[in-house]
Structures are given as structure tokens and as C-alpha cells.
Amino acid sequence: MTYTLADLPMLGGLGEERLRALAALARRRRYPAGQVLCTEGDPADQLIVLLGGRVKAGRVSADGKEVVLAVEAAPVAFDKTALLVDGPHRATRTAMTAVEVAYLPRSAVLELVATEPSVAARLLRTLAATVRDLDDRLTDATVRDVPARVATWLVRRCADGRVPLHAGQAGLGAEIGATRVSVNRALRSFERRGMIEIGPGEVIVLDRPALARVAAV
């Protein structure tokens, strides 16, 4: 599915005329899977808006290995904080599927934040939710064991009973601060207990209440 700028949460309150003016400033591009959209450390001089597809955010560790921080699906805008403070991209983002993106000039985004109260308010809510999520992840990694973290991750994503593992078990582990081996051990334990079924590239949740009890530990 391809979205428009109006589907982006921070722009949801804009009027049609202002949205058209903003869209006229945007450069829209389509890229194949594997395309790097931005590189960690590069200047964030544009707001990159994902209109279609999925992208992974990753960093390179000290030993040269890629660490997947998150898998993001459209519609979403990347590195809003870096754009606001004139900083660099905090991660390398790579297309996992064919994607469509829009590039918005930094000056246009800052002008919107300064002149449109609805945009500023929605942006603040988005950033606050991001900080809360990071705080929850840090707390989980500090005080909760891996099975509880894996169970929480699954419960939050199993609205229809199927949870895709877009970046595999290693990607799941990177998101919750665990190794692929420990994630696999937890998933296999859940499968043996009849809570889930592990399929190709996905986890099928069979007993959500049981997973929720593990997540609450």
C-alpha cells in the first residue's frame, strides 16, 4: 500500500491547501529492496518520509557487525529529532522491500513546525511516544529476562495472530536487547508449551493469554 503525506501522523492536522504546497516541494522516489536510504553519520538535511514498503534501521558495531535497531513500515518519517537539532542520521536505513519515499527540505519542515500549532503538537506527541518506548525497552533489558521480553514483543504485535519477523530472530533480539540464540531458545520454549507456532519468517500466536502471563512476569 502506498500512502500520502496526509497519512503521516505529524501532518494529519494540515489543511488541504497547505498539504498540496508541501507535496509540491517533495521529491518522490521509488527504490528496490536493498537500497540504502540514509547512512549513519550523514547530515540529516531532509525529512525522509516512507510512503510505501518496509525499512530496517541498523548500526555497525565495533567488531563490524550490523545491529538491527528496528523494522519500520509506512507511513513513517525518519530521524525527526536529528532534523530539528541539525544533527546527523542516527542509523543506516535500508529498504527491505521495494519502497516509495518522499524527501522534504529541512527548511520547509522547520517552517511548518514554527507556524502550524497542530504540526508542532503532533510532533511533540510522536517524540514523547518514542522516548517512552525507548525507556520501556531500556527498563525491560535491565530488569526482565529474555522470555518475558520476547513474550511482550509478540503480544504487542499479534492483533491478527500472525507476527512477521521481517528481520528474523536476530532482528527481534536487537530490538529487545538480546542475542539471536536466547531469542530462539525462548521461542522454542513457547512452541513446546503450545503458545506459538514458528513458521517461515513469522510467528503464529496460538495462546495469547498464556503469552501475556509470561510478559507480565
Short mmCIF file of N, CA, C and O in Angstrom, two decimals, residues 34-171:
data_model
loop_
_atom_site.label_atom_id
_atom_site.label_comp_id
_atom_site.label_asym_id
_atom_site.label_seq_id
_atom_site.Cartn_x
_atom_site.Cartn_y
_atom_site.Cartn_z
N GLY A 34 17.00 -3.43 -0.75
CA GLY A 34 18.45 -3.37 -0.65
C GLY A 34 19.02 -1.97 -0.79
O GLY A 34 20.18 -1.74 -0.45
N GLN A 35 18.22 -1.01 -1.25
CA GLN A 35 18.70 0.35 -1.42
C GLN A 35 18.90 1.02 -0.05
O GLN A 35 18.03 0.96 0.82
N VAL A 36 20.04 1.67 0.14
CA VAL A 36 20.29 2.43 1.36
C VAL A 36 19.68 3.82 1.20
O VAL A 36 20.00 4.55 0.25
N LEU A 37 18.79 4.19 2.13
CA LEU A 37 18.12 5.49 2.04
C LEU A 37 18.90 6.58 2.75
O LEU A 37 18.87 7.74 2.34
N CYS A 38 19.57 6.24 3.83
CA CYS A 38 20.42 7.19 4.52
C CYS A 38 21.45 6.40 5.33
O CYS A 38 21.20 5.25 5.70
N THR A 39 22.58 7.03 5.59
CA THR A 39 23.68 6.35 6.27
C THR A 39 23.98 7.02 7.60
O THR A 39 23.97 8.26 7.69
N GLU A 40 24.20 6.22 8.61
CA GLU A 40 24.53 6.73 9.94
C GLU A 40 25.70 7.72 9.84
O GLU A 40 26.72 7.46 9.22
N GLY A 41 25.49 8.88 10.47
CA GLY A 41 26.54 9.90 10.48
C GLY A 41 26.41 10.95 9.40
O GLY A 41 26.99 12.03 9.52
N ASP A 42 25.64 10.67 8.34
CA ASP A 42 25.44 11.67 7.29
C ASP A 42 24.53 12.79 7.79
O ASP A 42 23.66 12.56 8.64
N PRO A 43 24.67 14.01 7.27
CA PRO A 43 23.80 15.11 7.71
C PRO A 43 22.33 14.81 7.40
O PRO A 43 22.00 14.32 6.32
N ALA A 44 21.46 15.11 8.36
CA ALA A 44 20.01 14.93 8.16
C ALA A 44 19.43 16.24 7.66
O ALA A 44 18.77 16.98 8.40
N ASP A 45 19.67 16.55 6.40
CA ASP A 45 19.24 17.83 5.85
C ASP A 45 17.89 17.75 5.14
O ASP A 45 17.41 18.74 4.59
N GLN A 46 17.27 16.58 5.16
CA GLN A 46 15.93 16.40 4.60
C GLN A 46 15.14 15.46 5.51
O GLN A 46 15.72 14.61 6.19
N LEU A 47 13.83 15.63 5.52
CA LEU A 47 12.98 14.68 6.22
C LEU A 47 12.62 13.58 5.23
O LEU A 47 12.04 13.85 4.18
N ILE A 48 13.00 12.35 5.54
CA ILE A 48 12.71 11.22 4.67
C ILE A 48 11.42 10.59 5.13
O ILE A 48 11.32 10.11 6.27
N VAL A 49 10.42 10.59 4.27
CA VAL A 49 9.11 10.03 4.60
C VAL A 49 8.91 8.75 3.81
O VAL A 49 8.96 8.76 2.57
N LEU A 50 8.68 7.66 4.51
CA LEU A 50 8.42 6.37 3.86
C LEU A 50 6.93 6.29 3.53
O LEU A 50 6.08 6.28 4.43
N LEU A 51 6.62 6.23 2.24
CA LEU A 51 5.23 6.20 1.78
C LEU A 51 4.76 4.79 1.45
O LEU A 51 3.55 4.53 1.39
N GLY A 52 5.70 3.91 1.20
CA GLY A 52 5.32 2.52 0.88
C GLY A 52 6.48 1.59 1.14
O GLY A 52 7.64 1.94 0.90
N GLY A 53 6.19 0.39 1.68
CA GLY A 53 7.23 -0.60 1.92
C GLY A 53 7.72 -0.63 3.35
O GLY A 53 7.16 0.00 4.25
N ARG A 54 8.82 -1.38 3.57
CA ARG A 54 9.41 -1.54 4.89
C ARG A 54 10.91 -1.22 4.83
O ARG A 54 11.57 -1.53 3.82
N VAL A 55 11.41 -0.67 5.91
CA VAL A 55 12.82 -0.28 6.01
C VAL A 55 13.37 -0.75 7.35
O VAL A 55 12.66 -0.72 8.36
N LYS A 56 14.62 -1.20 7.35
CA LYS A 56 15.27 -1.55 8.62
C LYS A 56 16.26 -0.46 9.00
O LYS A 56 16.91 0.14 8.14
N ALA A 57 16.33 -0.19 10.29
CA ALA A 57 17.30 0.77 10.82
C ALA A 57 18.38 -0.03 11.52
O ALA A 57 18.09 -0.90 12.35
N GLY A 58 19.64 0.25 11.18
CA GLY A 58 20.72 -0.52 11.77
C GLY A 58 21.96 0.33 12.01
O GLY A 58 22.10 1.44 11.46
N ARG A 59 22.83 -0.20 12.84
CA ARG A 59 24.13 0.42 13.09
C ARG A 59 25.19 -0.67 12.98
O ARG A 59 24.88 -1.86 13.10
N VAL A 60 26.42 -0.24 12.78
CA VAL A 60 27.53 -1.18 12.71
C VAL A 60 28.24 -1.17 14.06
O VAL A 60 28.62 -0.12 14.58
N SER A 61 28.40 -2.37 14.65
CA SER A 61 29.05 -2.48 15.95
C SER A 61 30.56 -2.31 15.81
O SER A 61 31.10 -2.23 14.70
N ALA A 62 31.24 -2.28 16.95
CA ALA A 62 32.70 -2.08 16.96
C ALA A 62 33.44 -3.19 16.22
O ALA A 62 34.51 -2.98 15.66
N ASP A 63 32.85 -4.40 16.21
CA ASP A 63 33.50 -5.52 15.52
C ASP A 63 33.03 -5.67 14.08
O ASP A 63 33.30 -6.68 13.43
N GLY A 64 32.31 -4.66 13.56
CA GLY A 64 31.94 -4.66 12.15
C GLY A 64 30.64 -5.35 11.81
O GLY A 64 30.31 -5.49 10.63
N LYS A 65 29.88 -5.80 12.82
CA LYS A 65 28.62 -6.49 12.56
C LYS A 65 27.45 -5.50 12.57
O LYS A 65 27.45 -4.54 13.34
N GLU A 66 26.46 -5.78 11.71
CA GLU A 66 25.28 -4.93 11.69
C GLU A 66 24.36 -5.30 12.85
O GLU A 66 24.08 -6.48 13.09
N VAL A 67 23.89 -4.29 13.55
CA VAL A 67 22.92 -4.48 14.63
C VAL A 67 21.61 -3.83 14.17
O VAL A 67 21.56 -2.62 13.91
N VAL A 68 20.56 -4.62 14.02
CA VAL A 68 19.25 -4.11 13.59
C VAL A 68 18.55 -3.49 14.79
O VAL A 68 18.31 -4.15 15.80
N LEU A 69 18.24 -2.21 14.67
CA LEU A 69 17.58 -1.50 15.76
C LEU A 69 16.07 -1.59 15.67
O LEU A 69 15.38 -1.63 16.69
N ALA A 70 15.55 -1.59 14.46
CA ALA A 70 14.10 -1.61 14.27
C ALA A 70 13.77 -1.90 12.82
O ALA A 70 14.60 -1.73 11.93
N VAL A 71 12.55 -2.37 12.60
CA VAL A 71 11.99 -2.51 11.27
C VAL A 71 10.76 -1.62 11.23
O VAL A 71 9.86 -1.74 12.07
N GLU A 72 10.72 -0.70 10.28
CA GLU A 72 9.66 0.30 10.22
C GLU A 72 8.87 0.17 8.93
O GLU A 72 9.44 -0.08 7.87
N ALA A 73 7.56 0.35 9.03
CA ALA A 73 6.67 0.23 7.87
C ALA A 73 5.99 1.57 7.63
O ALA A 73 5.77 2.37 8.56
N ALA A 74 5.66 1.84 6.37
CA ALA A 74 4.99 3.09 6.00
C ALA A 74 3.61 3.17 6.66
O ALA A 74 2.98 2.15 6.91
N PRO A 75 3.15 4.41 6.95
CA PRO A 75 3.82 5.69 6.75
C PRO A 75 4.61 6.11 7.99
O PRO A 75 4.12 6.03 9.11
N VAL A 76 5.84 6.54 7.78
CA VAL A 76 6.69 6.96 8.89
C VAL A 76 7.75 7.93 8.37
O VAL A 76 8.16 7.83 7.21
N ALA A 77 8.15 8.86 9.21
CA ALA A 77 9.23 9.79 8.87
C ALA A 77 10.44 9.46 9.73
O ALA A 77 10.31 9.17 10.92
N PHE A 78 11.62 9.51 9.15
CA PHE A 78 12.84 9.10 9.83
C PHE A 78 13.60 10.30 10.41
O PHE A 78 13.69 11.35 9.80
N ASP A 79 14.19 10.06 11.59
CA ASP A 79 15.16 10.99 12.20
C ASP A 79 14.61 12.41 12.35
O ASP A 79 15.28 13.39 12.02
N LYS A 80 13.41 12.51 12.89
CA LYS A 80 12.84 13.85 13.10
C LYS A 80 13.66 14.66 14.10
O LYS A 80 13.84 15.87 13.93
N THR A 81 14.17 14.00 15.13
CA THR A 81 14.96 14.71 16.13
C THR A 81 16.23 15.28 15.51
O THR A 81 16.60 16.44 15.76
N ALA A 82 16.93 14.48 14.70
CA ALA A 82 18.15 14.95 14.05
C ALA A 82 17.86 16.15 13.16
O ALA A 82 18.67 17.09 13.09
N LEU A 83 16.72 16.14 12.51
CA LEU A 83 16.36 17.25 11.63
C LEU A 83 16.15 18.53 12.45
O LEU A 83 16.59 19.61 12.06
N LEU A 84 15.51 18.39 13.61
CA LEU A 84 15.20 19.56 14.43
C LEU A 84 16.46 20.19 15.03
O LEU A 84 16.54 21.41 15.19
N VAL A 85 17.44 19.36 15.38
CA VAL A 85 18.64 19.89 16.03
C VAL A 85 19.82 20.00 15.07
O VAL A 85 20.94 20.26 15.49
N ASP A 86 19.57 19.81 13.79
CA ASP A 86 20.61 19.91 12.77
C ASP A 86 21.74 18.92 13.05
O ASP A 86 22.93 19.26 13.01
N GLY A 87 21.35 17.67 13.33
CA GLY A 87 22.32 16.63 13.62
C GLY A 87 22.40 15.60 12.50
O GLY A 87 21.72 15.72 11.48
N PRO A 88 23.22 14.58 12.69
CA PRO A 88 23.36 13.54 11.66
C PRO A 88 22.31 12.45 11.81
O PRO A 88 21.64 12.34 12.86
N HIS A 89 22.18 11.64 10.79
CA HIS A 89 21.33 10.46 10.89
C HIS A 89 21.90 9.53 11.95
O HIS A 89 23.11 9.30 12.02
N ARG A 90 21.02 8.98 12.78
CA ARG A 90 21.44 8.15 13.89
C ARG A 90 21.56 6.67 13.53
O ARG A 90 22.03 5.87 14.32
N ALA A 91 21.11 6.32 12.34
CA ALA A 91 21.18 4.92 11.90
C ALA A 91 21.20 4.87 10.39
O ALA A 91 20.83 5.84 9.71
N THR A 92 21.65 3.75 9.86
CA THR A 92 21.58 3.50 8.42
C THR A 92 20.26 2.80 8.14
O THR A 92 19.93 1.80 8.78
N ARG A 93 19.50 3.33 7.20
CA ARG A 93 18.20 2.75 6.89
C ARG A 93 18.24 2.17 5.48
O ARG A 93 18.59 2.86 4.53
N THR A 94 17.84 0.90 5.41
CA THR A 94 17.94 0.13 4.17
C THR A 94 16.58 -0.45 3.84
O THR A 94 15.89 -0.99 4.71
N ALA A 95 16.18 -0.34 2.57
CA ALA A 95 14.89 -0.88 2.13
C ALA A 95 14.90 -2.40 2.23
O ALA A 95 15.79 -3.07 1.73
N MET A 96 13.88 -2.95 2.89
CA MET A 96 13.72 -4.41 2.97
C MET A 96 12.83 -4.93 1.86
O MET A 96 12.85 -6.11 1.52
N THR A 97 12.00 -4.04 1.33
CA THR A 97 11.12 -4.34 0.20
C THR A 97 11.29 -3.20 -0.80
O THR A 97 12.02 -2.23 -0.54
N ALA A 98 10.62 -3.29 -1.92
CA ALA A 98 10.54 -2.12 -2.79
C ALA A 98 9.85 -1.01 -1.98
O ALA A 98 8.88 -1.27 -1.26
N VAL A 99 10.35 0.21 -2.09
CA VAL A 99 9.82 1.30 -1.28
C VAL A 99 9.54 2.53 -2.14
O VAL A 99 10.08 2.68 -3.23
N GLU A 100 8.68 3.38 -1.61
CA GLU A 100 8.48 4.71 -2.16
C GLU A 100 8.74 5.71 -1.05
O GLU A 100 8.22 5.54 0.08
N VAL A 101 9.54 6.72 -1.30
CA VAL A 101 9.87 7.71 -0.28
C VAL A 101 9.66 9.11 -0.83
O VAL A 101 9.68 9.34 -2.05
N ALA A 102 9.46 10.05 0.08
CA ALA A 102 9.39 11.47 -0.27
C ALA A 102 10.43 12.19 0.58
O ALA A 102 10.58 11.92 1.77
N TYR A 103 11.17 13.09 -0.07
CA TYR A 103 12.19 13.89 0.62
C TYR A 103 11.65 15.31 0.77
O TYR A 103 11.35 15.97 -0.22
N LEU A 104 11.54 15.77 2.03
CA LEU A 104 11.07 17.12 2.31
C LEU A 104 12.23 17.98 2.79
O LEU A 104 12.97 17.58 3.70
N PRO A 105 12.44 19.18 2.21
CA PRO A 105 13.54 20.05 2.65
C PRO A 105 13.42 20.39 4.13
O PRO A 105 12.32 20.64 4.64
N ARG A 106 14.55 20.41 4.81
CA ARG A 106 14.57 20.73 6.24
C ARG A 106 13.92 22.08 6.51
O ARG A 106 13.16 22.24 7.48
N SER A 107 14.20 23.07 5.66
CA SER A 107 13.65 24.41 5.88
C SER A 107 12.13 24.40 5.86
O SER A 107 11.48 25.10 6.65
N ALA A 108 11.54 23.61 4.96
CA ALA A 108 10.08 23.54 4.87
C ALA A 108 9.48 22.90 6.11
O ALA A 108 8.43 23.33 6.61
N VAL A 109 10.15 21.85 6.63
CA VAL A 109 9.65 21.17 7.82
C VAL A 109 9.74 22.08 9.03
O VAL A 109 8.80 22.19 9.83
N LEU A 110 10.86 22.78 9.19
CA LEU A 110 11.02 23.69 10.33
C LEU A 110 10.01 24.84 10.26
O LEU A 110 9.49 25.29 11.30
N GLU A 111 9.72 25.31 9.06
CA GLU A 111 8.73 26.38 8.90
C GLU A 111 7.35 25.90 9.30
O GLU A 111 6.58 26.64 9.94
N LEU A 112 7.03 24.66 8.97
CA LEU A 112 5.75 24.09 9.37
C LEU A 112 5.64 24.00 10.89
O LEU A 112 4.62 24.35 11.48
N VAL A 113 6.70 23.51 11.53
CA VAL A 113 6.69 23.38 12.99
C VAL A 113 6.51 24.74 13.65
O VAL A 113 5.82 24.87 14.67
N ALA A 114 7.12 25.78 13.06
CA ALA A 114 7.07 27.12 13.65
C ALA A 114 5.73 27.80 13.44
O ALA A 114 5.32 28.63 14.27
N THR A 115 5.02 27.47 12.37
CA THR A 115 3.81 28.22 12.02
C THR A 115 2.51 27.43 12.16
O THR A 115 1.44 28.02 12.13
N GLU A 116 2.61 26.12 12.30
CA GLU A 116 1.40 25.29 12.39
C GLU A 116 1.35 24.61 13.76
O GLU A 116 2.05 23.61 14.00
N PRO A 117 0.54 25.12 14.69
CA PRO A 117 0.47 24.53 16.03
C PRO A 117 0.11 23.04 16.02
O PRO A 117 0.61 22.28 16.85
N SER A 118 -0.75 22.63 15.08
CA SER A 118 -1.15 21.23 15.05
C SER A 118 0.03 20.32 14.71
O SER A 118 0.17 19.22 15.26
N VAL A 119 0.91 20.78 13.81
CA VAL A 119 2.09 20.00 13.45
C VAL A 119 3.04 19.90 14.64
O VAL A 119 3.56 18.83 14.96
N ALA A 120 3.27 21.04 15.31
CA ALA A 120 4.16 21.05 16.47
C ALA A 120 3.63 20.12 17.57
O ALA A 120 4.39 19.36 18.18
N ALA A 121 2.31 20.17 17.81
CA ALA A 121 1.72 19.34 18.86
C ALA A 121 1.82 17.86 18.52
O ALA A 121 2.16 17.03 19.37
N ARG A 122 1.53 17.53 17.26
CA ARG A 122 1.61 16.11 16.86
C ARG A 122 3.06 15.63 16.88
O ARG A 122 3.32 14.48 17.24
N LEU A 123 3.98 16.48 16.50
CA LEU A 123 5.39 16.10 16.53
C LEU A 123 5.84 15.85 17.96
O LEU A 123 6.56 14.88 18.23
N LEU A 124 5.41 16.70 18.89
CA LEU A 124 5.76 16.50 20.29
C LEU A 124 5.21 15.18 20.81
O LEU A 124 5.90 14.45 21.55
N ARG A 125 3.98 14.85 20.43
CA ARG A 125 3.40 13.58 20.88
C ARG A 125 4.18 12.40 20.30
O ARG A 125 4.42 11.39 20.99
N THR A 126 4.58 12.52 19.03
CA THR A 126 5.35 11.45 18.40
C THR A 126 6.69 11.25 19.10
O THR A 126 7.11 10.13 19.39
N LEU A 127 7.38 12.35 19.36
CA LEU A 127 8.68 12.27 20.02
C LEU A 127 8.53 11.75 21.45
O LEU A 127 9.36 10.97 21.92
N ALA A 128 7.47 12.16 22.14
CA ALA A 128 7.24 11.67 23.50
C ALA A 128 6.99 10.17 23.50
O ALA A 128 7.48 9.44 24.37
N ALA A 129 6.23 9.68 22.51
CA ALA A 129 5.97 8.24 22.41
C ALA A 129 7.27 7.49 22.13
O ALA A 129 7.48 6.38 22.65
N THR A 130 8.15 8.09 21.32
CA THR A 130 9.43 7.45 21.02
C THR A 130 10.28 7.34 22.28
O THR A 130 10.89 6.30 22.55
N VAL A 131 10.33 8.43 23.06
CA VAL A 131 11.10 8.42 24.31
C VAL A 131 10.53 7.39 25.27
O VAL A 131 11.27 6.64 25.93
N ARG A 132 9.22 7.31 25.37
CA ARG A 132 8.58 6.33 26.26
C ARG A 132 8.92 4.91 25.83
O ARG A 132 9.21 4.05 26.67
N ASP A 133 8.89 4.67 24.51
CA ASP A 133 9.22 3.34 24.01
C ASP A 133 10.67 2.98 24.32
O ASP A 133 10.96 1.85 24.74
N LEU A 134 11.57 3.93 24.13
CA LEU A 134 12.98 3.66 24.43
C LEU A 134 13.18 3.41 25.91
O LEU A 134 13.97 2.55 26.31
N ASP A 135 12.46 4.16 26.75
CA ASP A 135 12.55 3.97 28.19
C ASP A 135 12.05 2.58 28.58
O ASP A 135 12.65 1.89 29.42
N ASP A 136 10.93 2.16 27.98
CA ASP A 136 10.39 0.83 28.26
C ASP A 136 11.38 -0.25 27.84
O ASP A 136 11.58 -1.25 28.56
N ARG A 137 12.00 -0.07 26.67
CA ARG A 137 12.96 -1.07 26.20
C ARG A 137 14.18 -1.14 27.09
O ARG A 137 14.71 -2.22 27.37
N LEU A 138 14.65 0.01 27.56
CA LEU A 138 15.80 0.03 28.45
C LEU A 138 15.47 -0.64 29.78
O LEU A 138 16.27 -1.43 30.31
N THR A 139 14.28 -0.36 30.31
CA THR A 139 13.85 -0.98 31.56
C THR A 139 13.72 -2.49 31.39
O THR A 139 14.18 -3.26 32.25
N ASP A 140 13.11 -2.90 30.28
CA ASP A 140 12.97 -4.34 30.02
C ASP A 140 14.32 -5.03 29.97
O ASP A 140 14.52 -6.10 30.55
N ALA A 141 15.26 -4.41 29.25
CA ALA A 141 16.58 -5.02 29.09
C ALA A 141 17.33 -5.10 30.41
O ALA A 141 18.19 -5.97 30.60
N THR A 142 16.98 -4.21 31.34
CA THR A 142 17.69 -4.16 32.62
C THR A 142 17.10 -5.11 33.65
O THR A 142 17.85 -5.77 34.40
N VAL A 143 15.78 -5.21 33.73
CA VAL A 143 15.15 -5.91 34.86
C VAL A 143 14.35 -7.15 34.48
O VAL A 143 13.94 -7.90 35.37
N ARG A 144 14.12 -7.39 33.18
CA ARG A 144 13.28 -8.53 32.80
C ARG A 144 14.10 -9.53 31.99
O ARG A 144 14.98 -9.17 31.23
N ASP A 145 13.75 -10.82 32.14
CA ASP A 145 14.51 -11.85 31.41
C ASP A 145 14.06 -11.91 29.95
O ASP A 145 13.06 -11.29 29.55
N VAL A 146 14.81 -12.65 29.15
CA VAL A 146 14.56 -12.69 27.71
C VAL A 146 13.18 -13.26 27.38
O VAL A 146 12.47 -12.70 26.53
N PRO A 147 12.74 -14.39 27.99
CA PRO A 147 11.39 -14.89 27.66
C PRO A 147 10.30 -13.85 27.89
O PRO A 147 9.38 -13.72 27.07
N ALA A 148 10.39 -13.09 28.97
CA ALA A 148 9.37 -12.07 29.23
C ALA A 148 9.42 -10.98 28.17
O ALA A 148 8.38 -10.48 27.71
N ARG A 149 10.62 -10.61 27.74
CA ARG A 149 10.75 -9.57 26.71
C ARG A 149 10.23 -10.07 25.36
O ARG A 149 9.55 -9.34 24.63
N VAL A 150 10.54 -11.32 25.02
CA VAL A 150 10.05 -11.88 23.76
C VAL A 150 8.53 -11.97 23.78
O VAL A 150 7.84 -11.64 22.80
N ALA A 151 7.98 -12.43 24.91
CA ALA A 151 6.52 -12.54 25.03
C ALA A 151 5.86 -11.18 24.89
O ALA A 151 4.83 -11.04 24.20
N THR A 152 6.42 -10.16 25.50
CA THR A 152 5.88 -8.80 25.40
C THR A 152 5.90 -8.32 23.95
O THR A 152 4.93 -7.75 23.45
N TRP A 153 7.01 -8.55 23.28
CA TRP A 153 7.16 -8.14 21.88
C TRP A 153 6.09 -8.81 21.01
O TRP A 153 5.48 -8.15 20.15
N LEU A 154 5.82 -10.09 21.24
CA LEU A 154 4.82 -10.81 20.46
C LEU A 154 3.41 -10.33 20.78
O LEU A 154 2.59 -10.13 19.87
N VAL A 155 3.11 -10.16 22.07
CA VAL A 155 1.76 -9.75 22.47
C VAL A 155 1.40 -8.40 21.86
O VAL A 155 0.26 -8.18 21.43
N ARG A 156 2.36 -7.49 21.79
CA ARG A 156 2.09 -6.15 21.25
C ARG A 156 1.84 -6.15 19.76
O ARG A 156 1.31 -5.18 19.21
N ARG A 157 2.20 -7.23 19.07
CA ARG A 157 2.13 -7.24 17.61
C ARG A 157 1.19 -8.29 17.03
O ARG A 157 1.13 -8.44 15.81
N CYS A 158 0.47 -9.00 17.87
CA CYS A 158 -0.29 -10.16 17.35
C CYS A 158 -1.78 -9.88 17.21
O CYS A 158 -2.61 -10.72 17.54
N ALA A 159 -2.13 -8.72 16.67
CA ALA A 159 -3.54 -8.36 16.53
C ALA A 159 -4.33 -9.41 15.76
O ALA A 159 -5.47 -9.73 16.09
N ASP A 160 -3.73 -9.96 14.69
CA ASP A 160 -4.43 -10.96 13.88
C ASP A 160 -3.87 -12.37 14.09
O ASP A 160 -4.19 -13.29 13.32
N GLY A 161 -3.03 -12.53 15.11
CA GLY A 161 -2.49 -13.86 15.41
C GLY A 161 -1.20 -14.20 14.70
O GLY A 161 -0.55 -15.18 15.06
N ARG A 162 -0.80 -13.39 13.74
CA ARG A 162 0.44 -13.67 12.99
C ARG A 162 1.39 -12.48 13.16
O ARG A 162 1.02 -11.34 12.93
N VAL A 163 2.62 -12.79 13.54
CA VAL A 163 3.62 -11.75 13.77
C VAL A 163 4.79 -11.98 12.81
O VAL A 163 5.56 -12.94 12.98
N PRO A 164 4.95 -11.14 11.80
CA PRO A 164 6.08 -11.33 10.87
C PRO A 164 7.40 -10.99 11.53
O PRO A 164 7.49 -10.05 12.33
N LEU A 165 8.42 -11.77 11.19
CA LEU A 165 9.78 -11.49 11.65
C LEU A 165 10.56 -10.94 10.46
O LEU A 165 11.34 -11.64 9.83
N HIS A 166 10.32 -9.66 10.15
CA HIS A 166 10.90 -9.07 8.95
C HIS A 166 12.42 -9.13 8.95
O HIS A 166 13.04 -9.25 7.89
N ALA A 167 13.02 -9.00 10.12
CA ALA A 167 14.48 -9.03 10.22
C ALA A 167 14.97 -10.30 10.91
O ALA A 167 16.10 -10.36 11.38
N GLY A 168 14.11 -11.32 10.94
CA GLY A 168 14.49 -12.59 11.54
C GLY A 168 14.59 -12.52 13.06
O GLY A 168 14.30 -11.50 13.68
N GLN A 169 15.01 -13.63 13.65
CA GLN A 169 15.15 -13.67 15.10
C GLN A 169 16.26 -12.76 15.59
O GLN A 169 16.20 -12.22 16.70
N ALA A 170 17.28 -12.56 14.76
CA ALA A 170 18.36 -11.64 15.14
C ALA A 170 17.82 -10.21 15.24
O ALA A 170 18.21 -9.45 16.15
N GLY A 171 16.93 -9.84 14.32
CA GLY A 171 16.33 -8.51 14.37
C GLY A 171 15.45 -8.33 15.59
O GLY A 171 15.46 -7.28 16.24
#
